[in-house]
CSV table of C-alpha atoms and ligand atoms in Angstrom, one decimal:
chain,number,residue,atom,x,y,z
A,1,MET,CA,120.0,-89.1,40.8
A,2,ALA,CA,123.5,-89.4,39.3
A,3,THR,CA,124.7,-86.6,37.1
A,4,SER,CA,127.7,-86.5,34.8
A,5,VAL,CA,130.6,-85.6,37.1
A,6,GLN,CA,133.2,-83.4,35.7
A,7,ILE,CA,136.6,-84.6,37.0
A,8,ASN,CA,138.7,-81.7,38.2
A,9,THR,CA,142.4,-82.2,38.0
A,10,ASP,CA,143.5,-79.2,40.0
A,11,PRO,CA,144.9,-79.8,43.5
A,12,ALA,CA,142.1,-77.6,44.9
A,13,PHE,CA,138.6,-77.1,43.5
A,14,GLN,CA,135.0,-76.7,44.5
A,15,ARG,CA,132.7,-79.7,44.9
A,16,CYS,CA,129.0,-80.3,45.5
A,17,LEU,CA,128.2,-81.5,49.0
A,18,SER,CA,125.6,-84.0,47.8
A,19,PRO,CA,127.0,-87.6,47.3
A,20,ASP,CA,124.5,-88.1,44.5
A,21,CYS,CA,126.0,-85.2,42.5
A,22,LEU,CA,129.6,-84.4,43.5
A,23,ALA,CA,129.9,-82.0,40.5
A,24,THR,CA,133.2,-80.1,40.6
A,25,TYR,CA,134.0,-76.6,39.7
A,26,ASP,CA,137.2,-74.6,39.3
A,27,LEU,CA,138.4,-72.3,42.0
A,28,GLY,CA,137.9,-69.5,39.6
A,29,GLU,CA,134.2,-69.9,39.5
A,30,GLU,CA,132.1,-67.7,41.8
A,31,LEU,CA,129.4,-69.9,43.2
A,32,THR,CA,127.4,-70.3,46.3
A,33,ALA,CA,125.5,-73.4,45.3
A,34,CYS,CA,126.0,-76.3,42.9
A,35,LYS,CA,124.9,-75.4,39.4
A,36,GLN,CA,123.6,-78.9,38.8
A,37,CYS,CA,121.6,-79.7,42.0
A,38,GLY,CA,121.6,-76.5,44.1
A,39,ALA,CA,123.4,-78.1,47.1
A,40,LEU,CA,126.1,-76.3,49.0
A,41,LEU,CA,129.7,-76.4,47.9
A,42,ASP,CA,132.9,-77.4,49.6
A,43,VAL,CA,136.4,-76.4,48.8
A,44,VAL,CA,138.2,-79.7,48.3
A,45,TYR,CA,141.9,-80.5,48.2
A,46,ASP,CA,143.9,-83.3,46.6
A,47,TRP,CA,146.2,-83.5,49.6
A,48,ASP,CA,148.6,-85.9,48.0
A,49,ARG,CA,149.6,-83.2,45.5
A,50,LEU,CA,149.9,-80.5,48.2
A,51,GLN,CA,152.6,-79.9,50.8
A,52,VAL,CA,151.1,-80.5,54.2
A,53,PRO,CA,153.2,-80.6,57.4
A,54,ASP,CA,153.6,-84.1,58.9
A,55,THR,CA,152.6,-82.8,62.3
A,56,LEU,CA,150.6,-79.9,63.6
A,57,ARG,CA,153.5,-78.9,65.7
A,58,GLN,CA,155.4,-77.9,62.6
A,59,PHE,CA,153.2,-74.9,62.3
A,60,GLU,CA,154.9,-73.4,65.4
A,61,SER,CA,157.9,-72.6,63.3
A,62,LYS,CA,155.9,-69.8,61.6
A,63,TRP,CA,156.1,-67.9,64.9
A,64,SER,CA,159.7,-67.1,64.3
A,65,ARG,CA,158.8,-65.5,61.0
A,66,ARG,CA,155.9,-63.4,62.3
A,67,ASN,CA,157.3,-60.2,60.8
A,68,GLN,CA,155.8,-61.6,57.6
A,69,PRO,CA,152.1,-60.9,57.3
A,70,LEU,CA,151.1,-64.4,56.3
A,71,CYS,CA,152.9,-65.9,59.3
A,72,HIS,CA,151.5,-63.2,61.6
A,73,SER,CA,147.9,-63.8,60.6
A,74,GLY,CA,146.2,-66.5,62.8
A,75,VAL,CA,144.4,-67.6,59.6
A,76,TRP,CA,147.2,-67.7,57.0
A,77,ARG,CA,149.9,-69.2,59.2
A,78,PHE,CA,147.9,-72.4,58.5
A,79,HIS,CA,147.9,-71.6,54.8
A,80,GLU,CA,148.9,-75.2,54.0
A,81,LEU,CA,145.5,-76.4,55.4
A,82,LEU,CA,143.5,-73.9,53.2
A,83,PRO,CA,145.7,-73.8,50.1
A,84,PHE,CA,143.3,-72.3,47.6
A,85,ALA,CA,145.0,-69.0,46.9
A,86,PRO,CA,148.6,-68.1,46.1
A,87,ALA,CA,150.4,-66.2,48.8
A,88,GLU,CA,150.7,-63.0,46.8
A,89,LYS,CA,146.9,-62.7,46.4
A,90,VAL,CA,146.1,-63.0,50.1
A,91,VAL,CA,144.5,-60.0,51.7
A,92,THR,CA,145.2,-60.0,55.4
A,93,LEU,CA,144.6,-57.5,58.2
A,94,GLY,CA,146.4,-59.6,60.8
A,95,GLU,CA,143.1,-61.4,61.8
A,96,GLY,CA,143.1,-64.4,64.1
A,97,GLN,CA,145.4,-63.0,66.8
A,98,THR,CA,143.0,-64.5,69.3
A,99,LEU,CA,143.7,-66.3,72.5
A,100,LEU,CA,142.3,-69.3,74.4
A,101,HIS,CA,141.8,-68.3,78.0
A,102,ALA,CA,141.4,-70.8,80.9
A,103,SER,CA,138.6,-69.6,83.0
A,104,ASP,CA,137.9,-71.4,86.3
A,105,GLY,CA,135.4,-68.8,87.3
A,106,VAL,CA,133.1,-69.3,84.3
A,107,GLY,CA,133.9,-73.0,84.5
A,108,ARG,CA,132.5,-73.1,88.0
A,109,TYR,CA,129.3,-71.4,86.7
A,110,ILE,CA,129.0,-74.1,84.1
A,111,GLY,CA,129.7,-76.9,86.6
A,112,LEU,CA,133.2,-78.0,85.4
A,113,ASN,CA,136.2,-78.9,87.5
A,114,ALA,CA,139.1,-76.4,87.8
A,115,GLY,CA,141.2,-76.4,84.6
A,116,GLY,CA,138.3,-77.7,82.5
A,117,LEU,CA,137.0,-74.6,80.8
A,118,PHE,CA,138.6,-72.5,78.0
A,119,LEU,CA,137.1,-69.5,76.3
A,120,GLN,CA,138.3,-68.9,72.8
A,121,TYR,CA,138.0,-65.1,72.6
A,122,GLU,CA,137.3,-64.2,68.9
A,123,GLY,CA,136.3,-60.6,69.9
A,124,MET,CA,140.0,-59.7,69.6
A,125,ASN,CA,139.8,-59.8,65.8
A,126,PRO,CA,140.2,-56.5,63.8
A,127,SER,CA,136.5,-56.0,63.4
A,128,GLY,CA,135.7,-57.5,66.8
A,129,SER,CA,134.2,-60.8,65.9
A,130,PHE,CA,135.2,-64.2,64.5
A,131,LYS,CA,133.9,-63.2,61.1
A,132,ASP,CA,137.4,-61.8,60.1
A,133,ASN,CA,138.7,-65.4,60.0
A,134,GLY,CA,136.3,-66.2,57.2
A,135,MET,CA,136.3,-62.7,55.6
A,136,THR,CA,140.0,-62.7,54.9
A,137,ALA,CA,139.5,-66.0,53.0
A,138,ALA,CA,136.5,-65.0,51.0
A,139,PHE,CA,137.9,-61.6,50.3
A,140,THR,CA,141.1,-63.2,49.1
A,141,HIS,CA,139.1,-65.4,46.8
A,142,ALA,CA,137.1,-62.4,45.5
A,143,HIS,CA,140.4,-60.6,44.9
A,144,THR,CA,141.8,-63.6,43.1
A,145,ILE,CA,139.0,-63.6,40.6
A,146,GLY,CA,139.0,-59.8,40.2
A,147,ALA,CA,135.8,-58.9,42.0
A,148,LYS,CA,135.2,-55.1,42.5
A,149,ARG,CA,132.1,-55.2,44.6
A,150,ALA,CA,131.2,-57.6,47.5
A,151,ALA,CA,128.0,-58.0,49.3
A,152,CYS,CA,126.4,-59.7,52.3
A,153,ALA,CA,123.2,-59.9,54.3
A,154,SER,CA,124.1,-59.6,58.0
A,155,THR,CA,123.0,-59.5,61.5
A,156,GLY,CA,125.9,-57.1,61.9
A,157,ASN,CA,129.2,-58.8,62.3
A,158,THR,CA,129.7,-60.1,58.7
A,159,SER,CA,128.8,-56.7,57.4
A,160,ALA,CA,131.3,-55.0,59.8
A,161,SER,CA,133.9,-57.4,58.7
A,162,LEU,CA,133.3,-57.0,55.0
A,163,ALA,CA,133.2,-53.2,55.4
A,164,LEU,CA,136.5,-53.3,57.2
A,165,TYR,CA,138.3,-55.3,54.6
A,166,CYS,CA,136.9,-53.1,51.8
A,167,GLY,CA,137.7,-49.9,53.8
A,168,VAL,CA,141.4,-50.9,54.4
A,169,SER,CA,142.2,-52.5,51.1
A,170,LYS,CA,140.1,-50.3,48.8
A,171,LEU,CA,140.0,-53.3,46.5
A,172,MET,CA,136.2,-53.6,46.6
A,173,GLN,CA,133.1,-51.6,47.5
A,174,ALA,CA,131.1,-53.2,50.3
A,175,VAL,CA,127.3,-53.5,49.8
A,176,ILE,CA,125.6,-54.7,52.9
A,177,PHE,CA,122.0,-55.7,53.6
A,178,ILE,CA,120.6,-55.5,57.0
A,179,GLY,CA,117.1,-56.0,58.5
A,180,SER,CA,115.8,-52.6,59.6
A,181,GLY,CA,116.2,-52.2,63.3
A,182,LYS,CA,117.7,-55.7,63.6
A,183,ILE,CA,121.3,-55.0,64.3
A,184,SER,CA,123.0,-53.5,67.3
A,185,TYR,CA,124.4,-50.0,67.1
A,186,GLY,CA,128.0,-51.1,67.6
A,187,LYS,CA,127.8,-53.2,64.4
A,188,LEU,CA,125.9,-50.6,62.4
A,189,SER,CA,128.3,-47.9,63.4
A,190,GLN,CA,131.2,-50.0,62.0
A,191,ALA,CA,129.6,-50.5,58.6
A,192,LEU,CA,128.8,-46.8,58.3
A,193,ASP,CA,132.1,-45.7,59.5
A,194,TYR,CA,134.1,-48.0,57.2
A,195,GLY,CA,132.2,-46.6,54.2
A,196,ALA,CA,129.9,-49.6,53.2
A,197,LEU,CA,126.9,-48.9,51.1
A,198,THR,CA,124.3,-49.9,53.8
A,199,VAL,CA,120.9,-51.1,52.6
A,200,GLN,CA,118.3,-51.4,55.3
A,201,ILE,CA,115.6,-53.8,54.3
A,202,ASP,CA,112.1,-53.6,55.8
A,203,GLY,CA,112.3,-57.2,57.3
A,204,ASP,CA,114.7,-59.5,59.2
A,205,PHE,CA,117.9,-61.3,58.4
A,206,ASP,CA,116.1,-64.1,56.6
A,207,ASP,CA,114.5,-61.5,54.3
A,208,ALA,CA,117.8,-59.7,53.7
A,209,MET,CA,119.5,-63.0,52.9
A,210,HIS,CA,116.9,-63.9,50.4
A,211,ARG,CA,117.3,-60.5,48.7
A,212,VAL,CA,121.1,-60.4,48.7
A,213,ARG,CA,121.2,-63.7,46.8
A,214,GLN,CA,118.9,-62.3,44.1
A,215,ILE,CA,120.7,-59.0,43.9
A,216,THR,CA,124.2,-60.4,43.8
A,217,GLU,CA,123.2,-62.8,41.0
A,218,GLN,CA,121.5,-60.1,39.0
A,219,LEU,CA,124.2,-57.4,39.4
A,220,GLY,CA,127.2,-59.8,39.4
A,221,ILE,CA,128.3,-58.8,42.8
A,222,TYR,CA,130.5,-61.2,44.8
A,223,LEU,CA,128.6,-62.7,47.8
A,224,VAL,CA,130.5,-63.2,51.0
A,225,ASN,CA,127.9,-64.8,53.2
A,226,SER,CA,128.8,-68.2,54.5
A,227,VAL,CA,127.2,-70.0,51.6
A,228,ASN,CA,130.5,-68.9,50.1
A,229,PRO,CA,132.6,-72.0,50.7
A,230,PHE,CA,135.8,-70.0,50.9
A,231,ARG,CA,134.5,-68.2,54.0
A,232,LEU,CA,134.4,-71.5,55.9
A,233,GLU,CA,138.0,-72.3,54.9
A,234,GLY,CA,139.1,-69.3,57.0
A,235,GLN,CA,136.9,-70.2,59.9
A,236,LYS,CA,138.5,-73.7,60.1
A,237,THR,CA,141.6,-72.0,61.6
A,238,ILE,CA,139.7,-71.1,64.8
A,239,MET,CA,140.0,-74.8,65.6
A,240,TYR,CA,143.6,-75.0,64.6
A,241,ARG,CA,144.4,-72.1,67.1
A,242,VAL,CA,142.4,-73.9,69.8
A,243,LEU,CA,144.4,-77.0,69.3
A,244,GLU,CA,147.6,-75.0,69.2
A,245,ALA,CA,146.8,-73.3,72.5
A,246,LEU,CA,146.1,-76.7,74.1
A,247,ASP,CA,149.6,-77.8,73.0
A,248,TRP,CA,147.8,-79.9,70.2
A,249,GLN,CA,145.8,-81.9,72.6
A,250,ILE,CA,142.2,-82.6,71.7
A,251,PRO,CA,139.5,-81.1,74.0
A,252,ASP,CA,136.4,-83.1,74.8
A,253,TRP,CA,134.0,-80.5,73.7
A,254,ILE,CA,133.7,-77.5,71.4
A,255,VAL,CA,130.7,-75.4,72.1
A,256,VAL,CA,129.6,-72.7,69.6
A,257,PRO,CA,126.5,-70.5,69.1
A,258,GLY,CA,124.5,-71.4,66.0
A,259,GLY,CA,123.1,-68.8,63.7
A,260,ASN,CA,123.6,-69.3,60.0
A,261,LEU,CA,125.7,-72.4,61.0
A,262,GLY,CA,128.8,-71.4,59.1
A,263,ASN,CA,131.2,-71.6,62.0
A,264,SER,CA,130.0,-75.0,63.3
A,265,SER,CA,130.1,-76.3,59.7
A,266,ALA,CA,133.7,-75.0,59.3
A,267,PHE,CA,134.7,-76.6,62.6
A,268,GLY,CA,133.4,-80.0,61.4
A,269,LYS,CA,135.3,-79.7,58.1
A,270,ALA,CA,138.5,-78.7,60.0
A,271,PHE,CA,138.3,-81.8,62.2
A,272,LEU,CA,137.3,-84.1,59.3
A,273,GLU,CA,140.3,-83.0,57.2
A,274,LEU,CA,142.8,-83.1,60.1
A,275,HIS,CA,141.6,-86.6,60.9
A,276,GLN,CA,141.9,-87.7,57.2
A,277,LEU,CA,145.3,-86.2,57.1
A,278,GLY,CA,146.4,-88.2,60.1
A,279,LEU,CA,147.2,-85.0,62.0
A,280,ILE,CA,144.8,-85.8,64.9
A,281,ASP,CA,143.8,-89.2,66.2
A,282,ARG,CA,140.5,-88.1,67.9
A,283,ILE,CA,137.8,-85.7,67.2
A,284,PRO,CA,136.1,-83.5,69.9
A,285,ARG,CA,132.4,-83.5,70.3
A,286,LEU,CA,130.6,-80.4,69.0
A,287,ALA,CA,127.7,-78.7,70.7
A,288,VAL,CA,125.8,-76.1,68.6
A,289,ILE,CA,123.6,-73.7,70.7
A,290,ASN,CA,120.6,-71.9,69.3
A,291,ALA,CA,118.7,-69.2,71.0
A,292,THR,CA,115.2,-70.3,71.9
A,293,GLY,CA,113.6,-67.7,69.7
A,294,ALA,CA,115.7,-68.8,66.7
A,295,ASP,CA,115.9,-72.5,67.1
A,296,THR,CA,115.3,-74.1,63.7
A,297,PHE,CA,118.4,-76.3,63.9
A,298,TYR,CA,117.6,-77.5,67.4
A,299,GLU,CA,114.0,-78.3,66.5
A,300,LEU,CA,114.9,-80.1,63.3
A,301,VAL,CA,117.8,-82.2,64.8
A,302,GLU,CA,116.7,-82.9,68.3
A,303,ASN,CA,112.9,-83.0,67.9
A,304,ARG,CA,112.3,-84.0,64.4
A,305,GLY,CA,115.1,-86.4,63.8
A,306,LEU,CA,116.9,-84.7,60.9
A,307,HIS,CA,120.4,-86.0,60.4
A,308,TRP,CA,123.2,-86.2,57.9
A,309,ASN,CA,122.2,-89.6,56.7
A,310,GLU,CA,125.4,-90.0,54.7
A,311,GLY,CA,124.8,-86.8,52.8
A,312,ARG,CA,121.1,-87.4,52.1
A,313,PRO,CA,119.2,-85.5,54.9
A,314,GLU,CA,115.5,-85.8,54.6
A,315,THR,CA,114.5,-82.5,52.9
A,316,LYS,CA,110.9,-83.3,53.6
A,317,ILE,CA,111.4,-82.6,57.3
A,318,MET,CA,113.0,-79.2,56.6
A,319,ASP,CA,110.4,-78.2,54.0
A,320,ALA,CA,107.6,-79.1,56.3
A,321,TYR,CA,109.1,-77.1,59.2
A,322,TYR,CA,109.7,-74.0,57.0
A,323,HIS,CA,106.1,-74.3,55.7
A,324,GLU,CA,104.9,-74.3,59.3
A,325,LEU,CA,106.9,-71.2,60.0
A,326,ASP,CA,105.4,-69.4,57.0
A,327,GLU,CA,101.9,-70.5,57.9
A,328,ALA,CA,102.3,-69.1,61.4
A,329,GLY,CA,104.1,-66.0,60.1
A,330,GLN,CA,106.8,-66.8,62.6
A,331,HIS,CA,110.0,-64.8,62.6
A,332,ALA,CA,113.1,-65.3,64.6
A,333,SER,CA,113.2,-63.3,67.9
A,334,THR,CA,116.0,-63.2,70.5
A,335,ILE,CA,118.1,-60.6,72.3
A,336,ALA,CA,121.1,-62.4,70.8
A,337,SER,CA,120.5,-60.5,67.5
A,338,ALA,CA,123.6,-62.0,65.9
A,339,ILE,CA,121.9,-65.4,65.8
A,340,GLU,CA,118.3,-64.2,65.2
A,341,ILE,CA,118.0,-66.4,62.2
A,342,ASN,CA,115.3,-69.0,61.3
A,343,ARG,CA,116.6,-70.3,58.0
A,344,PRO,CA,120.2,-71.1,58.5
A,345,VAL,CA,121.9,-71.3,55.1
A,346,ASN,CA,124.5,-73.9,56.1
A,347,LEU,CA,122.0,-76.3,57.6
A,348,SER,CA,123.0,-79.4,55.6
A,349,LYS,CA,126.7,-78.7,56.1
A,350,CYS,CA,126.2,-78.5,59.8
A,351,LEU,CA,124.5,-81.8,59.8
A,352,ARG,CA,127.7,-83.2,58.4
A,353,ALA,CA,129.6,-81.5,61.2
A,354,LEU,CA,127.4,-83.1,63.8
A,355,ASP,CA,128.0,-86.4,62.2
A,356,VAL,CA,131.7,-86.0,62.1
A,357,CYS,CA,131.9,-84.7,65.7
A,358,GLN,CA,129.1,-86.7,67.4
A,359,GLY,CA,127.4,-83.4,67.9
A,360,VAL,CA,124.4,-82.3,69.8
A,361,VAL,CA,122.2,-79.2,69.5
A,362,ARG,CA,120.6,-77.3,72.3
A,363,GLU,CA,118.6,-74.1,72.7
A,364,VAL,CA,118.9,-71.6,75.5
A,365,THR,CA,116.6,-68.8,76.5
A,366,ASP,CA,117.4,-65.1,76.5
A,367,GLN,CA,117.5,-65.2,80.3
A,368,GLN,CA,120.1,-68.0,80.3
A,369,ILE,CA,122.1,-66.2,77.6
A,370,LEU,CA,122.2,-62.9,79.5
A,371,ASP,CA,123.0,-64.6,82.8
A,372,ALA,CA,125.9,-66.5,81.2
A,373,LYS,CA,127.0,-63.3,79.4
A,374,SER,CA,127.3,-61.5,82.7
A,375,GLN,CA,129.4,-64.3,84.1
A,376,VAL,CA,131.7,-64.1,81.2
A,377,GLY,CA,131.9,-60.3,81.8
A,378,ALA,CA,132.4,-60.7,85.5
A,379,HIS,CA,135.5,-62.9,84.8
A,380,GLY,CA,136.9,-60.2,82.6
A,381,LEU,CA,136.6,-61.0,78.9
A,382,GLY,CA,133.1,-59.8,78.1
A,383,CYS,CA,131.2,-60.9,75.0
A,384,GLU,CA,128.1,-60.0,73.0
A,385,PRO,CA,124.8,-61.8,73.8
A,386,ALA,CA,125.0,-64.4,71.0
A,387,SER,CA,128.5,-65.5,72.1
A,388,ALA,CA,127.3,-66.2,75.6
A,389,ALA,CA,124.9,-68.8,74.2
A,390,SER,CA,128.0,-71.1,74.1
A,391,VAL,CA,128.5,-70.7,77.9
A,392,ALA,CA,124.8,-71.1,78.6
A,393,GLY,CA,124.7,-74.1,76.4
A,394,ALA,CA,127.6,-75.8,78.1
A,395,ARG,CA,125.9,-75.1,81.5
A,396,LEU,CA,122.8,-76.8,80.2
A,397,LEU,CA,124.7,-79.8,78.9
A,398,ARG,CA,126.4,-80.2,82.3
A,399,ALA,CA,123.1,-80.0,84.1
A,400,GLU,CA,121.8,-82.7,81.8
A,401,GLY,CA,124.8,-84.8,82.5
A,402,VAL,CA,125.8,-85.0,78.8
A,403,MET,CA,129.0,-83.2,79.7
A,404,SER,CA,130.9,-84.5,82.7
A,405,PRO,CA,132.5,-82.3,85.4
A,406,SER,CA,136.0,-83.5,84.3
A,407,ASP,CA,135.5,-82.8,80.6
A,408,ARG,CA,137.8,-80.2,78.9
A,409,VAL,CA,135.5,-77.8,77.3
A,410,VAL,CA,136.1,-74.9,74.8
A,411,CYS,CA,133.4,-72.3,74.5
A,412,ILE,CA,133.8,-70.0,71.5
A,413,LEU,CA,133.2,-66.3,72.4
A,414,THR,CA,132.3,-65.2,68.9
A,415,GLY,CA,132.0,-61.4,69.3
A,416,HIS,CA,133.3,-58.5,71.4
A,417,GLN,CA,131.4,-57.2,74.4
A,418,LEU,CA,131.3,-53.7,72.9
A,419,LYS,CA,129.3,-54.9,69.9
A,420,ASP,CA,126.0,-54.6,71.8
A,421,PRO,CA,126.2,-52.3,74.8
A,422,THR,CA,122.5,-51.9,74.9
A,423,ALA,CA,121.8,-55.4,76.2
A,424,THR,CA,124.7,-55.2,78.7
A,425,VAL,CA,123.6,-51.8,80.1
A,426,ALA,CA,120.0,-52.9,80.3
A,427,TYR,CA,121.0,-56.0,82.3
A,428,HIS,CA,123.0,-54.0,84.9
A,429,THR,CA,120.6,-51.0,85.1
A,430,THR,CA,118.7,-49.8,88.1
A,431,ASP,CA,116.2,-48.2,85.8
A,432,SER,CA,113.3,-50.6,85.6
A,433,GLU,CA,111.8,-48.8,82.6
A,434,GLU,CA,115.0,-49.4,80.7
A,435,PHE,CA,115.1,-53.0,81.9
A,436,ASN,CA,111.5,-53.7,80.8
A,437,ARG,CA,111.9,-52.0,77.4
A,438,VAL,CA,115.1,-53.9,76.4
A,439,LEU,CA,114.8,-57.1,78.3
A,440,ALA,CA,111.4,-57.9,79.9
A,441,SER,CA,110.0,-57.7,76.4
A,442,ARG,CA,112.2,-60.7,75.6
A,443,GLY,CA,111.1,-62.7,78.6
A,444,VAL,CA,114.1,-61.8,80.7
A,445,SER,CA,112.6,-61.4,84.2
A,446,HIS,CA,115.6,-60.8,86.4
A,447,ALA,CA,119.3,-59.9,86.4
A,448,GLU,CA,120.8,-62.2,89.0
A,449,PHE,CA,124.3,-61.1,88.4
A,450,ALA,CA,123.6,-57.4,87.8
A,451,ASN,CA,126.4,-54.9,88.8
A,452,HIS,CA,124.4,-51.8,89.5
A,453,ALA,CA,126.0,-48.4,89.2
A,454,VAL,CA,125.8,-46.3,92.4
A,455,ALA,CA,124.1,-42.9,92.1
A,456,VAL,CA,125.6,-40.3,94.3
A,457,ALA,CA,125.3,-36.6,94.8
A,458,ASN,CA,128.3,-34.4,93.6
A,459,ASN,CA,129.6,-34.1,97.1
A,460,LEU,CA,133.0,-35.3,98.4
A,461,ASP,CA,131.8,-36.8,101.6
A,462,ASP,CA,128.9,-38.6,99.9
A,463,ILE,CA,131.2,-40.0,97.2
A,464,ILE,CA,133.7,-41.3,99.8
A,465,ARG,CA,130.9,-42.9,101.8
A,466,ALA,CA,129.5,-44.6,98.7
A,467,ILE,CA,132.9,-46.0,97.8
A,468,GLN,CA,133.5,-47.2,101.4
A,469,GLN,CA,130.1,-48.9,101.5
A,470,ASN,CA,130.2,-50.5,98.1
A,471,SER,CA,133.8,-51.5,97.4
A,472,ARG,CA,136.0,-54.2,98.7
A,473,GLU,CA,139.6,-55.0,98.1
A,474,ALA,CA,140.4,-57.8,95.7
B,1,LIG,N1,128.0,-65.2,67.1
B,1,LIG,C1,128.1,-64.0,66.5
B,1,LIG,C2,128.7,-62.9,67.3
B,1,LIG,C3,127.7,-63.8,65.2
B,1,LIG,O1,127.8,-62.6,64.6
B,1,LIG,C4,127.2,-64.9,64.5
B,1,LIG,C5,126.7,-64.8,63.1
B,1,LIG,C6,127.1,-66.2,65.2
B,1,LIG,C7,127.6,-66.3,66.5
B,1,LIG,C8,126.6,-67.4,64.5
B,1,LIG,O2,127.5,-67.9,63.6
B,1,LIG,O3,126.2,-67.9,61.5
B,1,LIG,O4,128.3,-69.1,61.7
B,1,LIG,O5,126.3,-69.9,62.9
B,1,LIG,N2,126.5,-63.7,62.6
B,1,LIG,C9,126.2,-63.5,61.1
B,1,LIG,C10,126.3,-62.1,60.7
B,1,LIG,C11,124.9,-64.2,60.8
B,1,LIG,O6,125.6,-61.7,59.8
B,1,LIG,O7,127.1,-61.4,61.3
B,1,LIG,P1,127.1,-68.8,62.4
């Protein structure tokens, strides 16, 4: 149904995702959905009226000015590709100082040729996850419009990130909503320590998300979940840094865990814009990886045929599935608590990303996730369970033959290993009770790559013997 479209004359504005609506809104409006039709919003730029470098390589010149916070930030040194805020309003903590690591060891596990696998380690961000890329952007927007309180529902990383930006800047109070018992201690400890008002809801992430939308609207609190289009602007830069690390060559695949589908949606938008701007000539394929116990996107796309359909995805398919979940009283359940989500808020945007990037969706079990995680750890980086879904997903796509051994593949490691030590210790433990309590209850039956600690009496000879028996020189 066509609506009266207000033409926005600013070089940057917000626009409804639906091609049948396309309503536009000023940057100054705080919205998480179109006021006319309820669809998600994009931040859109009139590039002809903005200064964008002719080549991506031109961004390298920022390195020589990295004493300036905006050139130092791995997000804001690409400011020209997310030009929605004036430089003086940007709130940055030096986020995005992350690296792309070549990892032949993990590549072998996946089944790729030497030189084929790269791990984009977002755990190096100030709060330990990729969320800081988006938080600096949403926080900057919130600051621009004078917000004094900001809120989110979270499986733990978004809340840690918001709490950090509030704690350092003191520009806003953080109000975070979490499902009771649903977030790992590492993440909970961050929110508490950074001083966020922490509201534990009797329910899961989907319940908390539902409530935070109601509450932010009623109380006029700024919402920073990834329904906020500015969040995704920041997360686009993860892809710019990947390209930069590959000397601006395009990889064959980007593999990313899917939870609320903000990251994958942002990656799709990044490539769409770079291509439209003529800054890249090819778009990599995208693989979004769900956990089996939280696999709405996989189910809808791969089994029920939902697709972007030029911006008109069949809502009937989604509604029917959600109705089934409700009828069955089914809640998301996975050891990868960060992606324990059944109702991803960015679903339609992510359909666009799949369309742009010839994407695929897969699901991996908790067993596959933890085995992949231990391989990432064994090769030195370490990540939290959700992040390892990318590696497990790449392995599956190789086994299926969708990915070829000679492909160049980038897996996004979304969060730091220390975010969720419980899962890691349980995988490596010799204590079967601990293993059963944390992992067997999730269907994890074995720990093929466990690195058991050696128990030894407090006696010099015994300790020396244990070391000689169990160690080897590198
Ligand atoms: N990996 C980690 C470590 C995450 O924390 C999340 C999401 C994802 C992957 C999935 O990313 O939502 O963009 O698809 N965590 C959110 C949170 C939901 O509240 O911290 P997505």
